[in-house]
C-alpha cells in the first residue's frame, strides 16, 4: 500500500510527539498495561497507510471537479430509436428550466487525505520549530493552541487554519491507534491494547461461543442485582 | 442489447427475491445492480470463517463509494416545500449485490394485523368529539388501510421468515403483544378477536442468546412493568446446527396447507437446494457489515434467494453488476414499458449506455431511487401521486445511557448483532399521563449495543470540541472510556404519511451523468410531536429507578425529537399501493396503474411505514407479487 507521510525524520518526530500529548498513555489512569506511547503498537505504519490510501478518493474528486465545470458532459446519449436530442433539450422537454449544477459536497469541499495533509506539513514543521524556541513549550499546550486557532505567531495567520489540520490528525491517529482497520499493519500482537484499556472487546477477528455469552450475561446480572438491591442512593 | 422476459432494477430484498422466484418458474430474468458484488471475494474462502469484513473504518466511517455515494450520485434535501434543497449524503440504501439486506441489522419484525388497517383503527379511535382519523386528516396526514389484508400476506410472511432464517420466540412475541396495555384496551373497544393475534408458525430458528446489553434492557423493561422478548433476527442462532432453508421451508409449506398457489404446490426439495447456513459465531460485526463466509449466518439476499438463483438458475437469471439504470423505455402507443436503459459503469471513467429489452420491468432500488427512476421515465405519475407519502421512520429517537464504573468490562457490547431484546408495549402509548388520553402509535423499543469503538471514539473528540470542553490528553482518554459502558434503548417509531413528504426530481442538481438527482422533502408533523413526548415520558419512567440507584449515570441522552434529516435504509412509500389510481401509484399486485407491465417491489409500495424494519415485509410482498406474476404473465 502507498505511503502517505513524507519521509522526513523531523516531521515524523513532530507527529509522534503530538500524538503522545493528545493521547498520553503514560499519564492515564488506569494505565492498564498500556505501553508508554501510542506509537509502540504500530500506529505510525497504519497512519502512514491510511493517508496513503487516497488514490481512489483523489481520482473521484478529479472527476467531480470536471463534472462540476460541465454538468451535462457525460449525459447518456439518446437511444438510437429516438430522435436526436441534446442534454439541454432533454432538460427543457422534461420541464427543467434552471441551469444544471453538480456540487454533491460543495459545503465540505471534498479532498483526499494525502492532498489535505500535503497542504499543511510544511507549515506544521515550521510552526513546531518556531514554538519549540519558546521557554515554556509543551506539546500539549501547542496542540491545544492549534485546536483553538491561537497558534500565532508560530502558525502564520496567512496560512490555512490550524484547527482543521489538528482535528484531522487527531482523528486519524485515533483510527490508527484504535485498531479497527483490518490491515496487515494492525496485526501486531499489541494492536488491541488501547481498546482493552478502554474496556472494549470488539476486535478484528473476534469469534465467541454461546457459553461465553451466557457466562458474561450471568456475571452482568449478578452485578446488576447487587447494585439494584442496594436501593435508592441518598 | 439483449432481451428478457423480465428486467429487474435492484437486487435487494424485493428484486433479488423476485429474481429467484421468476427464475424458478422458468422466466428469463436480467437483474441490474448498480453496485459491485462484495460477497464474492469473501466467499472464495469457502466455509472458513473469513473476518475480512471486520473493518470499522471502511464500513462505518468511510461509508465507501459505492455504498452511500455511488459514483457521483447524491440526493438533495429540504424540510419544507418553501426551502431550497441542498446536497445531502443520506438517503441511500446498500448499493451492492443483495442491496440493503447485505448491510442491515437483521431485525426481523413482521407487522401486526392492525398495521395494515391503520385507517380503520384511527377512524374508530376518538379524540374528544372527532375521530383520530379526522384529526390526522386535518393535520395533513393521509393514513389509509392497505388494500391487502394480513391474512393474505400471512403465508408469505411464513416463507419470508424461512428464507431469511429468522431466530426468535414466537410464543413470547405473541404473549408480549397481547399483554400490552394498548392491546388489552383496544381489543375490548374495537372488538378484536377474543383469542388474540396468535401466529401459529414458529420462527425457524431458536432465539438468539441474551447478551449482557440485552440483560440490562430486559431488567429495565421488566422492572418498569413491560414485557421484554428476544428480538427476532435473521441470523442463525449461535450453537445451532447449520440452518437448512429447505427443511424450514417444508414446515412453512405444511403450514400453508394443501391449496398452495402456483409453484408453492411443489415440495421443498424441488424449490430449494440442500445448502445450509452456518451458526453465528458472535463476532459482532453485523449491522452495516457484510457477514463472513460462503454460507454466512446473517441473511442477506445475496446469501439466500439470489445465491440459489445464481448457482442453480444461471441459464435463466443474469445478474449484471455496475449497471446503473436511468430510464425505463415506454411505448407511448401501447402504454407499455419495453425495457430499461442503463449505464455500464465497469469503468467509471468510460461509462457505456446499454439496453435490456423485456416484456416486464420491475423496479426495486429503494423508495428514493425507485421514485427517481420512475420520474425520470415519466412513468407512474399520471395522477401526480408518484413520490408522495414518503416515510422514513423516526431514527435517532430513544435513550443513550452509560452505566456506572462498576460495570466496566462487564457490558460486552461486542457479542452478536446490534439488537437483542425488544418489547411491544410502546407500540401505542398514551399521549399524556392521563389514563383517558388518546393512544398515539409509536413503535418497538429495542436494546442496542454501542458497537463501534472507533466511530464513537472519534465522536467523543468532536463532541468535546463542540462543547469547548477539554478535548485533549487525559480528558479525551477518560471520555473515550465511557463508550464501553454506554448502550441504547432505541425507539423505532412510525412516522405517518403526509402528502408533503415526498421524493421528486431536483430542478437544478444533477448527478455525475447529468441526470437530475432525487430531491427529498421531509418534515415532522403534530403526530410526531405527540409521539416524541409520549416516547420520552416512557423512556424517563423506565430509566429513572436505575439512575436513582446509581446504576445508570445521570447524563442520559433522550433527544426531544428524532432527526428529521436522518434518512437511512428504511425508506417507505413514494409508490403507494392502492386500488384507486387517483390516490395511489401501484395496484394490489404492485403494478403501476398507468403502465401495467411495470412493477414496484421494494418498500416503495407500502401505504404506511409500519414503524418496523421493512425487510420481512418487502421479501414477503415480493413473494406474493411474484406468485401472482408467475400465474398471470405466462
PDB file of N, CA, C and O in Angstrom, chain B residues 569-613:
ATOM      1  N   UNK B 569     -31.704   3.582   5.711  1.00  0.00           N
ATOM      2  CA  UNK B 569     -32.068   2.477   4.843  1.00  0.00           C
ATOM      3  C   UNK B 569     -33.546   2.127   4.928  1.00  0.00           C
ATOM      4  O   UNK B 569     -34.024   1.328   4.139  1.00  0.00           O
ATOM      5  N   UNK B 570     -34.275   2.683   5.888  1.00  0.00           N
ATOM      6  CA  UNK B 570     -35.715   2.453   5.950  1.00  0.00           C
ATOM      7  C   UNK B 570     -36.388   3.556   5.152  1.00  0.00           C
ATOM      8  O   UNK B 570     -36.516   4.683   5.613  1.00  0.00           O
ATOM      9  N   UNK B 571     -36.783   3.225   3.946  1.00  0.00           N
ATOM     10  CA  UNK B 571     -37.444   4.202   3.072  1.00  0.00           C
ATOM     11  C   UNK B 571     -38.735   3.566   2.596  1.00  0.00           C
ATOM     12  O   UNK B 571     -38.694   2.508   1.974  1.00  0.00           O
ATOM     13  N   UNK B 572     -39.838   4.174   2.916  1.00  0.00           N
ATOM     14  CA  UNK B 572     -41.131   3.581   2.553  1.00  0.00           C
ATOM     15  C   UNK B 572     -41.992   4.619   1.816  1.00  0.00           C
ATOM     16  O   UNK B 572     -41.742   5.812   1.880  1.00  0.00           O
ATOM     17  N   UNK B 573     -43.066   4.102   1.203  1.00  0.00           N
ATOM     18  CA  UNK B 573     -43.979   4.993   0.494  1.00  0.00           C
ATOM     19  C   UNK B 573     -43.411   5.350  -0.868  1.00  0.00           C
ATOM     20  O   UNK B 573     -42.629   4.579  -1.430  1.00  0.00           O
ATOM     21  N   UNK B 574     -43.764   6.454  -1.404  1.00  0.00           N
ATOM     22  CA  UNK B 574     -43.373   7.036  -2.703  1.00  0.00           C
ATOM     23  C   UNK B 574     -44.077   6.371  -3.901  1.00  0.00           C
ATOM     24  O   UNK B 574     -44.265   7.018  -4.915  1.00  0.00           O
ATOM     25  N   UNK B 575     -44.399   5.088  -3.793  1.00  0.00           N
ATOM     26  CA  UNK B 575     -45.177   4.429  -4.855  1.00  0.00           C
ATOM     27  C   UNK B 575     -46.306   3.669  -4.172  1.00  0.00           C
ATOM     28  O   UNK B 575     -46.395   2.450  -4.213  1.00  0.00           O
ATOM     29  N   UNK B 576     -47.143   4.413  -3.531  1.00  0.00           N
ATOM     30  CA  UNK B 576     -48.174   3.846  -2.647  1.00  0.00           C
ATOM     31  C   UNK B 576     -49.069   2.831  -3.377  1.00  0.00           C
ATOM     32  O   UNK B 576     -49.497   3.063  -4.494  1.00  0.00           O
ATOM     33  N   UNK B 577     -49.335   1.738  -2.677  1.00  0.00           N
ATOM     34  CA  UNK B 577     -50.223   0.698  -3.213  1.00  0.00           C
ATOM     35  C   UNK B 577     -51.677   1.027  -2.862  1.00  0.00           C
ATOM     36  O   UNK B 577     -51.966   1.395  -1.713  1.00  0.00           O
ATOM     37  N   UNK B 578     -52.563   0.850  -3.823  1.00  0.00           N
ATOM     38  CA  UNK B 578     -53.975   1.104  -3.573  1.00  0.00           C
ATOM     39  C   UNK B 578     -54.824   0.678  -4.759  1.00  0.00           C
ATOM     40  O   UNK B 578     -54.310   0.488  -5.870  1.00  0.00           O
ATOM     41  N   UNK B 579     -56.100   0.562  -4.506  1.00  0.00           N
ATOM     42  CA  UNK B 579     -56.997   0.135  -5.584  1.00  0.00           C
ATOM     43  C   UNK B 579     -57.416   1.298  -6.484  1.00  0.00           C
ATOM     44  O   UNK B 579     -57.794   1.090  -7.631  1.00  0.00           O
ATOM     45  N   UNK B 580     -57.332   2.517  -5.969  1.00  0.00           N
ATOM     46  CA  UNK B 580     -57.785   3.681  -6.729  1.00  0.00           C
ATOM     47  C   UNK B 580     -56.590   4.394  -7.369  1.00  0.00           C
ATOM     48  O   UNK B 580     -55.738   4.942  -6.670  1.00  0.00           O
ATOM     49  N   UNK B 581     -56.529   4.410  -8.703  1.00  0.00           N
ATOM     50  CA  UNK B 581     -55.388   5.069  -9.370  1.00  0.00           C
ATOM     51  C   UNK B 581     -55.261   6.550  -9.041  1.00  0.00           C
ATOM     52  O   UNK B 581     -54.199   7.128  -9.211  1.00  0.00           O
ATOM     53  N   UNK B 582     -56.349   7.161  -8.586  1.00  0.00           N
ATOM     54  CA  UNK B 582     -56.271   8.593  -8.279  1.00  0.00           C
ATOM     55  C   UNK B 582     -55.546   8.859  -6.964  1.00  0.00           C
ATOM     56  O   UNK B 582     -55.124   9.980  -6.694  1.00  0.00           O
ATOM     57  N   UNK B 583     -55.437   7.855  -6.127  1.00  0.00           N
ATOM     58  CA  UNK B 583     -54.804   8.074  -4.825  1.00  0.00           C
ATOM     59  C   UNK B 583     -53.612   7.140  -4.584  1.00  0.00           C
ATOM     60  O   UNK B 583     -53.116   7.050  -3.468  1.00  0.00           O
ATOM     61  N   UNK B 584     -53.181   6.449  -5.618  1.00  0.00           N
ATOM     62  CA  UNK B 584     -52.061   5.521  -5.433  1.00  0.00           C
ATOM     63  C   UNK B 584     -51.288   5.401  -6.738  1.00  0.00           C
ATOM     64  O   UNK B 584     -51.722   5.899  -7.783  1.00  0.00           O
ATOM     65  N   UNK B 585     -50.143   4.738  -6.659  1.00  0.00           N
ATOM     66  CA  UNK B 585     -49.278   4.598  -7.836  1.00  0.00           C
ATOM     67  C   UNK B 585     -49.328   3.171  -8.380  1.00  0.00           C
ATOM     68  O   UNK B 585     -49.285   2.964  -9.592  1.00  0.00           O
ATOM     69  N   UNK B 586     -49.393   2.191  -7.463  1.00  0.00           N
ATOM     70  CA  UNK B 586     -49.435   0.790  -7.917  1.00  0.00           C
ATOM     71  C   UNK B 586     -50.689   0.118  -7.365  1.00  0.00           C
ATOM     72  O   UNK B 586     -51.251   0.546  -6.338  1.00  0.00           O
ATOM     73  N   UNK B 587     -51.101  -0.948  -8.034  1.00  0.00           N
ATOM     74  CA  UNK B 587     -52.291  -1.665  -7.580  1.00  0.00           C
ATOM     75  C   UNK B 587     -51.891  -2.741  -6.555  1.00  0.00           C
ATOM     76  O   UNK B 587     -50.743  -2.808  -6.134  1.00  0.00           O
ATOM     77  N   UNK B 588     -52.844  -3.573  -6.185  1.00  0.00           N
ATOM     78  CA  UNK B 588     -52.575  -4.558  -5.127  1.00  0.00           C
ATOM     79  C   UNK B 588     -51.515  -5.580  -5.539  1.00  0.00           C
ATOM     80  O   UNK B 588     -50.954  -6.251  -4.695  1.00  0.00           O
ATOM     81  N   UNK B 589     -51.241  -5.689  -6.831  1.00  0.00           N
ATOM     82  CA  UNK B 589     -50.159  -6.589  -7.277  1.00  0.00           C
ATOM     83  C   UNK B 589     -48.898  -5.795  -7.610  1.00  0.00           C
ATOM     84  O   UNK B 589     -48.016  -6.299  -8.281  1.00  0.00           O
ATOM     85  N   UNK B 590     -48.887  -4.585  -7.136  1.00  0.00           N
ATOM     86  CA  UNK B 590     -47.723  -3.706  -7.289  1.00  0.00           C
ATOM     87  C   UNK B 590     -47.432  -3.362  -8.753  1.00  0.00           C
ATOM     88  O   UNK B 590     -46.290  -3.076  -9.122  1.00  0.00           O
ATOM     89  N   UNK B 591     -48.453  -3.427  -9.581  1.00  0.00           N
ATOM     90  CA  UNK B 591     -48.349  -2.956 -10.965  1.00  0.00           C
ATOM     91  C   UNK B 591     -48.602  -1.463 -11.001  1.00  0.00           C
ATOM     92  O   UNK B 591     -49.555  -0.985 -10.379  1.00  0.00           O
ATOM     93  N   UNK B 592     -47.789  -0.750 -11.752  1.00  0.00           N
ATOM     94  CA  UNK B 592     -48.005   0.692 -11.884  1.00  0.00           C
ATOM     95  C   UNK B 592     -49.327   0.916 -12.629  1.00  0.00           C
ATOM     96  O   UNK B 592     -49.541   0.332 -13.699  1.00  0.00           O
ATOM     97  N   UNK B 593     -50.181   1.732 -12.060  1.00  0.00           N
ATOM     98  CA  UNK B 593     -51.521   1.911 -12.638  1.00  0.00           C
ATOM     99  C   UNK B 593     -51.457   2.329 -14.102  1.00  0.00           C
ATOM    100  O   UNK B 593     -52.217   1.832 -14.933  1.00  0.00           O
ATOM    101  N   UNK B 594     -50.550   3.264 -14.400  1.00  0.00           N
ATOM    102  CA  UNK B 594     -50.594   3.806 -15.764  1.00  0.00           C
ATOM    103  C   UNK B 594     -49.683   3.065 -16.744  1.00  0.00           C
ATOM    104  O   UNK B 594     -49.637   3.405 -17.917  1.00  0.00           O
ATOM    105  N   UNK B 595     -48.934   2.094 -16.275  1.00  0.00           N
ATOM    106  CA  UNK B 595     -48.084   1.299 -17.169  1.00  0.00           C
ATOM    107  C   UNK B 595     -48.081  -0.127 -16.618  1.00  0.00           C
ATOM    108  O   UNK B 595     -47.254  -0.476 -15.771  1.00  0.00           O
ATOM    109  N   UNK B 596     -48.980  -0.922 -17.107  1.00  0.00           N
ATOM    110  CA  UNK B 596     -49.335  -2.150 -16.398  1.00  0.00           C
ATOM    111  C   UNK B 596     -48.289  -3.262 -16.477  1.00  0.00           C
ATOM    112  O   UNK B 596     -48.457  -4.295 -15.824  1.00  0.00           O
ATOM    113  N   UNK B 597     -47.241  -3.080 -17.250  1.00  0.00           N
ATOM    114  CA  UNK B 597     -46.194  -4.109 -17.217  1.00  0.00           C
ATOM    115  C   UNK B 597     -44.953  -3.630 -16.458  1.00  0.00           C
ATOM    116  O   UNK B 597     -43.872  -4.149 -16.635  1.00  0.00           O
ATOM    117  N   UNK B 598     -45.153  -2.629 -15.620  1.00  0.00           N
ATOM    118  CA  UNK B 598     -44.082  -2.186 -14.709  1.00  0.00           C
ATOM    119  C   UNK B 598     -44.541  -2.454 -13.275  1.00  0.00           C
ATOM    120  O   UNK B 598     -45.666  -2.096 -12.898  1.00  0.00           O
ATOM    121  N   UNK B 599     -43.674  -3.071 -12.489  1.00  0.00           N
ATOM    122  CA  UNK B 599     -43.985  -3.411 -11.108  1.00  0.00           C
ATOM    123  C   UNK B 599     -42.982  -2.713 -10.181  1.00  0.00           C
ATOM    124  O   UNK B 599     -41.853  -2.432 -10.581  1.00  0.00           O
ATOM    125  N   UNK B 600     -43.411  -2.476  -8.965  1.00  0.00           N
ATOM    126  CA  UNK B 600     -42.507  -1.901  -7.950  1.00  0.00           C
ATOM    127  C   UNK B 600     -42.550  -2.813  -6.728  1.00  0.00           C
ATOM    128  O   UNK B 600     -43.613  -2.977  -6.120  1.00  0.00           O
ATOM    129  N   UNK B 601     -41.437  -3.429  -6.373  1.00  0.00           N
ATOM    130  CA  UNK B 601     -41.490  -4.430  -5.297  1.00  0.00           C
ATOM    131  C   UNK B 601     -40.535  -4.136  -4.130  1.00  0.00           C
ATOM    132  O   UNK B 601     -40.287  -5.019  -3.315  1.00  0.00           O
ATOM    133  N   UNK B 602     -39.988  -2.948  -4.046  1.00  0.00           N
ATOM    134  CA  UNK B 602     -39.254  -2.633  -2.815  1.00  0.00           C
ATOM    135  C   UNK B 602     -40.231  -1.986  -1.832  1.00  0.00           C
ATOM    136  O   UNK B 602     -41.443  -2.005  -2.043  1.00  0.00           O
ATOM    137  N   UNK B 603     -39.735  -1.349  -0.791  1.00  0.00           N
ATOM    138  CA  UNK B 603     -40.627  -0.807   0.235  1.00  0.00           C
ATOM    139  C   UNK B 603     -41.364   0.449  -0.228  1.00  0.00           C
ATOM    140  O   UNK B 603     -42.150   1.013   0.525  1.00  0.00           O
ATOM    141  N   UNK B 604     -41.150   0.856  -1.462  1.00  0.00           N
ATOM    142  CA  UNK B 604     -41.908   1.989  -2.011  1.00  0.00           C
ATOM    143  C   UNK B 604     -43.402   1.755  -1.975  1.00  0.00           C
ATOM    144  O   UNK B 604     -44.185   2.693  -1.903  1.00  0.00           O
ATOM    145  N   UNK B 605     -43.805   0.495  -2.075  1.00  0.00           N
ATOM    146  CA  UNK B 605     -45.245   0.210  -2.247  1.00  0.00           C
ATOM    147  C   UNK B 605     -46.041   0.441  -0.965  1.00  0.00           C
ATOM    148  O   UNK B 605     -47.260   0.536  -0.999  1.00  0.00           O
ATOM    149  N   UNK B 606     -45.361   0.551   0.166  1.00  0.00           N
ATOM    150  CA  UNK B 606     -46.054   0.491   1.457  1.00  0.00           C
ATOM    151  C   UNK B 606     -46.906   1.745   1.703  1.00  0.00           C
ATOM    152  O   UNK B 606     -46.384   2.853   1.773  1.00  0.00           O
ATOM    153  N   UNK B 607     -48.210   1.585   1.880  1.00  0.00           N
ATOM    154  CA  UNK B 607     -49.077   2.758   2.101  1.00  0.00           C
ATOM    155  C   UNK B 607     -48.822   3.446   3.435  1.00  0.00           C
ATOM    156  O   UNK B 607     -49.054   4.639   3.574  1.00  0.00           O
ATOM    157  N   UNK B 608     -48.388   2.674   4.428  1.00  0.00           N
ATOM    158  CA  UNK B 608     -47.949   3.241   5.704  1.00  0.00           C
ATOM    159  C   UNK B 608     -46.629   2.581   6.063  1.00  0.00           C
ATOM    160  O   UNK B 608     -46.321   1.484   5.576  1.00  0.00           O
ATOM    161  N   UNK B 609     -45.866   3.221   6.924  1.00  0.00           N
ATOM    162  CA  UNK B 609     -44.480   2.798   7.118  1.00  0.00           C
ATOM    163  C   UNK B 609     -44.253   1.699   8.129  1.00  0.00           C
ATOM    164  O   UNK B 609     -43.136   1.213   8.275  1.00  0.00           O
ATOM    165  N   UNK B 610     -45.257   1.301   8.883  1.00  0.00           N
ATOM    166  CA  UNK B 610     -45.220   0.226   9.872  1.00  0.00           C
ATOM    167  C   UNK B 610     -44.446   0.580  11.141  1.00  0.00           C
ATOM    168  O   UNK B 610     -44.769   0.118  12.226  1.00  0.00           O
ATOM    169  N   UNK B 611     -43.377   1.336  11.020  1.00  0.00           N
ATOM    170  CA  UNK B 611     -42.543   1.585  12.204  1.00  0.00           C
ATOM    171  C   UNK B 611     -41.691   0.383  12.548  1.00  0.00           C
ATOM    172  O   UNK B 611     -41.204   0.256  13.669  1.00  0.00           O
ATOM    173  N   UNK B 612     -41.513  -0.512  11.603  1.00  0.00           N
ATOM    174  CA  UNK B 612     -40.717  -1.727  11.816  1.00  0.00           C
ATOM    175  C   UNK B 612     -39.716  -1.841  10.678  1.00  0.00           C
ATOM    176  O   UNK B 612     -39.996  -1.408   9.560  1.00  0.00           O
ATOM    177  N   UNK B 613     -38.584  -2.487  10.947  1.00  0.00           N
ATOM    178  CA  UNK B 613     -37.667  -2.770   9.851  1.00  0.00           C
ATOM    179  C   UNK B 613     -38.463  -3.449   8.723  1.00  0.00           C
ATOM    180  O   UNK B 613     -39.139  -4.445   8.948  1.00  0.00           O
TER     181      UNK B 613
END
